Amino acid sequence: MTVTAATQVLAVIGDPVSHSLSPLMHNGWIADHGLDAVYVALPLGGADPVSALRALKRFGLRGANVTVPHKEAGARAADRSESDVANVLRWEEDGSVSAFNTDGLGFLDCLSEQAPDWRGRTSRVLMLGAGGAARAIATALSPFVDTIHFANRTPERGEAAALSLPNGRALRWDELERGFGAADLIVQATTLGMEGQPQMEWPVANCRTGAIIADIVYRPLHTPLLAAARARRLATADGLGMLIHQGARSFDLWFGIKPDAAKARARLLAALGETP
Ligand code: NAP
């Protein structure tokens, strides 16, 4: 495509963003639909990201994704936000900016794709982590399940996340073996297992035979947790699925178009050097 003065600009804003897969994903969909738009990666370092994002509002982008560590700043910088943690910004016709969070529903879309019968099989959820992604996913899951137990390295954050939901509970980090044994769905939403981050020996041997294991880390795609779950023939959902579906919901918010998730998966697997 030719970039002209009329081309609409979208971006992923975070720190770091140089390894983000979002430009490849969104530019693929932009080309699929023949849109006059381009999606770039904007690193935002330094202090006061809220002021930087407020200044960016005046440049009239079409939309943006906000990623680690700026999701709270994104919600605060917008003129209105559906959540206190945002991953999507949309510039409206009057110049104002709206903020959304598509992480939770993107996770549910991924689960429905990769473990289609999860609704009938899930009453007890174990959420590993209590950061922004864990809380967004738990909020989306909450209406469909009986209990969500948060196990978090820093117990106060786990307890606060549990208190924010009517069916939230806290589980101590040293009670993971019991938690794994009791859960129908386990969601790994910490940074553990990511490239360059510490690993963890998860007690997968304790899982029930019908348990579903989801890991939202996607670098590497086959995390040690997913590998252990597959070795036990448990149903799994990977982090690339969540990335694609939160992105698809972002694209729909900006353009009113539901893009092709399967096409994006093929492109991203190729970029990661994985076979479909
Ligand atoms: P965050 O808000 O910074 O939360 C990080 C979480 O990881 C916290 O619960 C933290 O526990 C825990 N953690 C960090 N280091 C740990 C360690 N050494 N041992 C135990 N727990 C540790 O980050 P986030 O935005 O929620 O993202 C979490 C992960 O999800 C990242 O890997 C991110 O790349 C991934 N993610 C994937 C998608 C996707 O689309 N697939 C979307 C969003 C996020 P403490 O509270 O104790 O610090």
XYZ file of N, CA, C and O in Angstrom, residues 57-148:
368
model
N -3.305 12.538 22.183
C -4.715 12.648 21.783
C -4.891 13.701 20.693
O -5.718 13.567 19.809
N -4.063 14.770 20.737
C -4.249 15.885 19.801
C -3.745 15.550 18.395
O -3.969 16.317 17.457
N -3.044 14.438 18.222
C -2.512 14.109 16.904
C -3.505 13.380 16.011
O -3.210 13.091 14.862
N -4.674 13.068 16.530
C -5.726 12.520 15.684
C -5.424 11.169 15.076
O -5.618 10.947 13.879
N -4.940 10.234 15.897
C -4.787 8.863 15.396
C -6.169 8.248 15.190
O -7.187 8.816 15.609
N -6.216 7.072 14.569
C -7.490 6.347 14.494
C -7.691 5.534 15.778
O -8.785 5.453 16.327
N -6.605 4.910 16.210
C -6.723 4.090 17.408
C -5.365 3.633 17.881
O -4.352 3.812 17.200
N -5.342 3.035 19.064
C -4.087 2.508 19.602
C -4.375 1.363 20.549
O -5.443 1.303 21.160
N -3.412 0.470 20.644
C -3.366 -0.481 21.756
C -2.361 0.058 22.760
O -1.333 0.614 22.374
N -2.678 -0.113 24.041
C -1.764 0.284 25.102
C -1.339 -0.994 25.806
O -2.179 -1.816 26.168
N -0.037 -1.163 25.948
C 0.428 -2.400 26.572
C 1.347 -2.090 27.742
O 1.523 -0.918 28.116
N 1.892 -3.152 28.352
C 2.719 -3.033 29.563
C 3.798 -1.977 29.366
O 4.458 -1.988 28.335
N 4.022 -1.026 30.258
C 3.379 -0.882 31.568
C 2.351 0.257 31.611
O 2.135 0.839 32.667
N 1.706 0.549 30.487
C 0.921 1.782 30.404
C -0.592 1.588 30.360
O -1.329 2.505 29.980
N -1.090 0.391 30.731
C -2.532 0.171 30.578
C -3.357 1.043 31.530
O -4.431 1.513 31.172
N -2.840 1.266 32.741
C -3.589 2.142 33.667
C -3.504 3.579 33.203
O -4.486 4.339 33.261
N -2.328 3.980 32.702
C -2.167 5.343 32.182
C -3.109 5.563 31.004
O -3.691 6.645 30.848
N -3.282 4.530 30.173
C -4.183 4.645 29.022
C -5.602 4.946 29.464
O -6.279 5.812 28.896
N -6.058 4.256 30.504
C -7.421 4.490 31.002
C -7.541 5.906 31.574
O -8.552 6.582 31.372
N -6.499 6.363 32.265
C -6.564 7.690 32.901
C -6.457 8.808 31.880
O -7.021 9.904 32.065
N -5.723 8.569 30.791
C -5.521 9.636 29.806
C -6.751 9.847 28.923
O -6.954 10.932 28.383
N -7.588 8.814 28.799
C -8.750 8.905 27.906
C -9.819 9.832 28.493
O -9.842 10.100 29.695
N -10.726 10.281 27.640
C -11.845 11.114 28.122
C -12.910 10.271 28.795
O -13.680 10.768 29.610
N -12.990 9.002 28.430
C -13.912 8.056 29.078
C -13.310 6.665 28.938
O -12.642 6.374 27.948
N -13.533 5.829 29.978
C -12.966 4.481 29.923
C -13.937 3.493 30.545
O -14.535 3.775 31.587
N -14.092 2.324 29.919
C -14.997 1.308 30.468
C -14.328 0.538 31.600
O -14.967 -0.280 32.247
N -13.042 0.770 31.850
C -12.304 0.004 32.852
C -11.154 0.875 33.365
O -10.738 1.813 32.692
N -10.643 0.556 34.576
C -9.505 1.351 35.060
C -8.177 0.843 34.505
O -7.120 1.386 34.819
N -8.232 -0.202 33.694
C -7.047 -0.718 32.996
C -7.462 -0.873 31.530
O -8.358 -1.661 31.230
N -6.833 -0.118 30.630
C -7.286 -0.126 29.230
C -6.204 -0.691 28.317
O -5.021 -0.450 28.535
N -6.621 -1.441 27.294
C -5.645 -1.847 26.279
C -5.994 -1.316 24.898
O -5.249 -1.542 23.954
N -7.116 -0.595 24.786
C -7.518 -0.031 23.497
C -7.917 1.430 23.673
O -8.673 1.761 24.596
N -7.412 2.285 22.784
C -7.861 3.684 22.719
C -8.478 3.901 21.338
O -7.973 3.379 20.341
N -9.569 4.664 21.319
C -10.210 4.973 20.039
C -10.471 6.472 19.961
O -11.088 7.027 20.872
N -10.008 7.078 18.880
C -10.236 8.504 18.668
C -11.629 8.665 18.060
O -11.951 8.043 17.037
N -12.466 9.498 18.697
C -13.831 9.695 18.211
C -13.868 10.891 17.240
O -12.916 11.659 17.144
N -14.994 11.055 16.528
C -15.079 12.116 15.517
C -14.945 13.503 16.122
O -14.460 14.433 15.487
N -15.362 13.666 17.395
C -15.259 14.988 18.023
C -13.858 15.240 18.609
O -13.655 16.249 19.292
N -12.915 14.325 18.373
C -11.546 14.511 18.853
C -11.298 13.923 20.230
O -10.156 13.857 20.683
N -12.361 13.507 20.904
C -12.161 12.889 22.221
C -11.674 11.443 22.036
O -11.742 10.883 20.934
N -11.178 10.881 23.140
C -10.627 9.514 23.081
C -11.355 8.625 24.081
O -11.515 8.985 25.255
N -11.815 7.468 23.615
C -12.468 6.473 24.473
C -11.502 5.320 24.713
O -10.729 4.952 23.816
N -11.577 4.743 25.920
C -10.696 3.618 26.263
C -11.534 2.375 26.552
O -12.630 2.471 27.117
N -11.004 1.221 26.178
C -11.693 -0.058 26.343
C -10.689 -1.101 26.830
O -9.479 -0.909 26.727
N -11.222 -2.215 27.320
C -10.348 -3.349 27.626
C -10.892 -4.586 26.923
O -11.996 -5.041 27.233
N -10.134 -5.104 25.963
C -10.571 -6.297 25.217
C -9.823 -7.558 25.667
O -10.024 -8.623 25.090
N -8.969 -7.437 26.702
C -8.181 -8.603 27.135
C -9.074 -9.732 27.651
O -8.866 -10.902 27.320
N -10.052 -9.385 28.499
C -10.877 -10.416 29.127
C -11.729 -11.149 28.098
O -11.722 -12.387 28.038
N -12.455 -10.389 27.269
C -13.318 -11.047 26.278
C -12.476 -11.725 25.201
O -12.868 -12.764 24.658
N -11.292 -11.165 24.914
C -10.386 -11.826 23.969
C -9.958 -13.185 24.494
O -9.872 -14.163 23.743
N -9.722 -13.251 25.812
C -9.373 -14.551 26.409
C -10.541 -15.529 26.265
O -10.346 -16.696 25.908
N -11.768 -15.060 26.540
C -12.924 -15.967 26.423
C -13.096 -16.450 24.982
O -13.416 -17.621 24.739
N -12.873 -15.558 24.008
C -12.951 -15.970 22.589
C -11.937 -17.072 22.305
O -12.232 -18.048 21.612
N -10.737 -16.895 22.845
C -9.669 -17.883 22.634
C -10.044 -19.219 23.259
O -9.869 -20.286 22.657
N -10.600 -19.152 24.472
C -10.993 -20.384 25.168
C -12.087 -21.100 24.370
O -12.048 -22.330 24.194
N -13.050 -20.344 23.874
C -14.146 -20.945 23.103
C -13.624 -21.579 21.816
O -14.199 -22.546 21.320
N -12.537 -21.023 21.269
C -11.956 -21.577 20.041
C -11.137 -22.839 20.338
O -11.236 -23.838 19.633
N -10.307 -22.773 21.412
C -9.342 -23.859 21.635
C -9.858 -24.946 22.590
O -9.351 -26.058 22.586
N -10.847 -24.611 23.425
C -11.459 -25.610 24.328
C -12.968 -25.354 24.295
O -13.552 -24.869 25.267
N -13.628 -25.666 23.147
C -14.994 -25.195 22.875
C -16.026 -25.560 23.943
O -17.005 -24.846 24.123
N -15.820 -26.657 24.671
C -16.816 -27.069 25.658
C -16.495 -26.560 27.071
O -17.012 -27.088 28.059
N -15.683 -25.494 27.180
C -15.227 -25.064 28.521
C -16.381 -24.651 29.417
O -16.332 -24.896 30.628
N -17.443 -24.068 28.846
C -18.530 -23.556 29.701
C -19.167 -24.685 30.503
O -19.452 -24.536 31.693
N -19.388 -25.836 29.865
C -20.022 -26.963 30.557
C -19.086 -27.670 31.533
O -19.535 -28.460 32.353
N -17.785 -27.385 31.420
C -16.804 -28.131 32.228
C -16.207 -27.315 33.354
O -15.418 -27.840 34.139
N -16.540 -26.004 33.419
C -15.798 -25.137 34.335
C -16.681 -24.546 35.408
O -17.576 -23.744 35.115
N -16.436 -24.953 36.653
C -17.079 -24.221 37.746
C -16.029 -23.596 38.672
O -16.225 -22.514 39.176
N -14.873 -24.252 38.833
C -13.824 -23.695 39.710
C -12.597 -23.283 38.891
O -12.024 -24.111 38.164
N -12.233 -22.021 39.012
C -11.084 -21.478 38.265
C -9.944 -21.189 39.228
O -10.166 -20.647 40.321
N -8.735 -21.553 38.831
C -7.534 -21.110 39.546
C -6.824 -20.106 38.660
O -6.425 -20.439 37.530
N -6.718 -18.870 39.147
C -6.024 -17.811 38.408
C -4.641 -17.640 39.006
O -4.506 -17.311 40.191
N -3.611 -17.892 38.216
C -2.233 -17.700 38.672
C -1.825 -16.285 38.295
O -1.717 -15.953 37.119
N -1.645 -15.421 39.317
C -1.325 -14.021 39.071
C -2.493 -13.130 39.430
O -3.644 -13.595 39.525
N -2.172 -11.872 39.666
C -3.224 -10.891 39.989
C -2.876 -9.543 39.374
O -3.258 -8.502 39.885
N -2.141 -9.582 38.260
C -1.802 -8.348 37.555
C -2.949 -7.910 36.655
O -4.075 -8.413 36.763
N -2.648 -6.977 35.762
C -3.689 -6.408 34.908
C -4.387 -7.467 34.062
O -5.622 -7.485 33.964
N -3.612 -8.366 33.451
C -4.215 -9.378 32.573
C -5.055 -10.358 33.392
O -6.183 -10.698 33.007
N -4.534 -10.791 34.536
C -5.279 -11.739 35.379
C -6.621 -11.144 35.802
O -7.655 -11.813 35.747
N -6.613 -9.883 36.202
C -7.854 -9.269 36.683
C -8.858 -9.078 35.538
O -10.063 -9.288 35.708
N -8.372 -8.709 34.363
C -9.287 -8.535 33.216
C -9.921 -9.878 32.838
O -11.128 -9.962 32.585
N -9.112 -10.930 32.825
C -9.640 -12.257 32.463
C -10.631 -12.737 33.529
O -11.707 -13.254 33.212
N -10.277 -12.548 34.798
C -11.150 -13.012 35.877
C -12.488 -12.269 35.837
O -13.546 -12.877 36.070
N -12.462 -10.989 35.535
C -13.712 -10.216 35.441
C -14.598 -10.776 34.331
O -15.824 -10.892 34.492
N -13.984 -11.149 33.216
C -14.769 -11.700 32.104
C -15.296 -13.099 32.435
O -16.413 -13.460 32.060
N -14.502 -13.897 33.156
C -14.916 -15.264 33.496
C -15.966 -15.301 34.599
O -16.798 -16.221 34.657
N -15.922 -14.316 35.486
C -16.687 -14.346 36.730
C -18.168 -14.719 36.570
O -18.672 -15.555 37.336
N -18.900 -14.142 35.594
C -20.336 -14.477 35.509
C -20.607 -15.924 35.123
O -21.728 -16.404 35.289
N -19.617 -16.632 34.601
C -19.858 -17.968 34.049
C -19.405 -19.105 34.954
O -19.570 -20.272 34.608
N -18.802 -18.779 36.099
C -18.215 -19.835 36.938
C -18.639 -19.641 38.390
O -19.134 -18.571 38.772
N -18.404 -20.672 39.215
C -18.774 -20.570 40.633
C -17.741 -19.779 41.433
O -18.096 -18.878 42.185
N -16.469 -20.179 41.309
C -15.426 -19.504 42.097
C -14.180 -19.262 41.255
O -13.870 -20.030 40.338
N -13.478 -18.179 41.600
C -12.173 -17.898 40.989
C -11.191 -17.691 42.139
O -11.315 -16.728 42.918
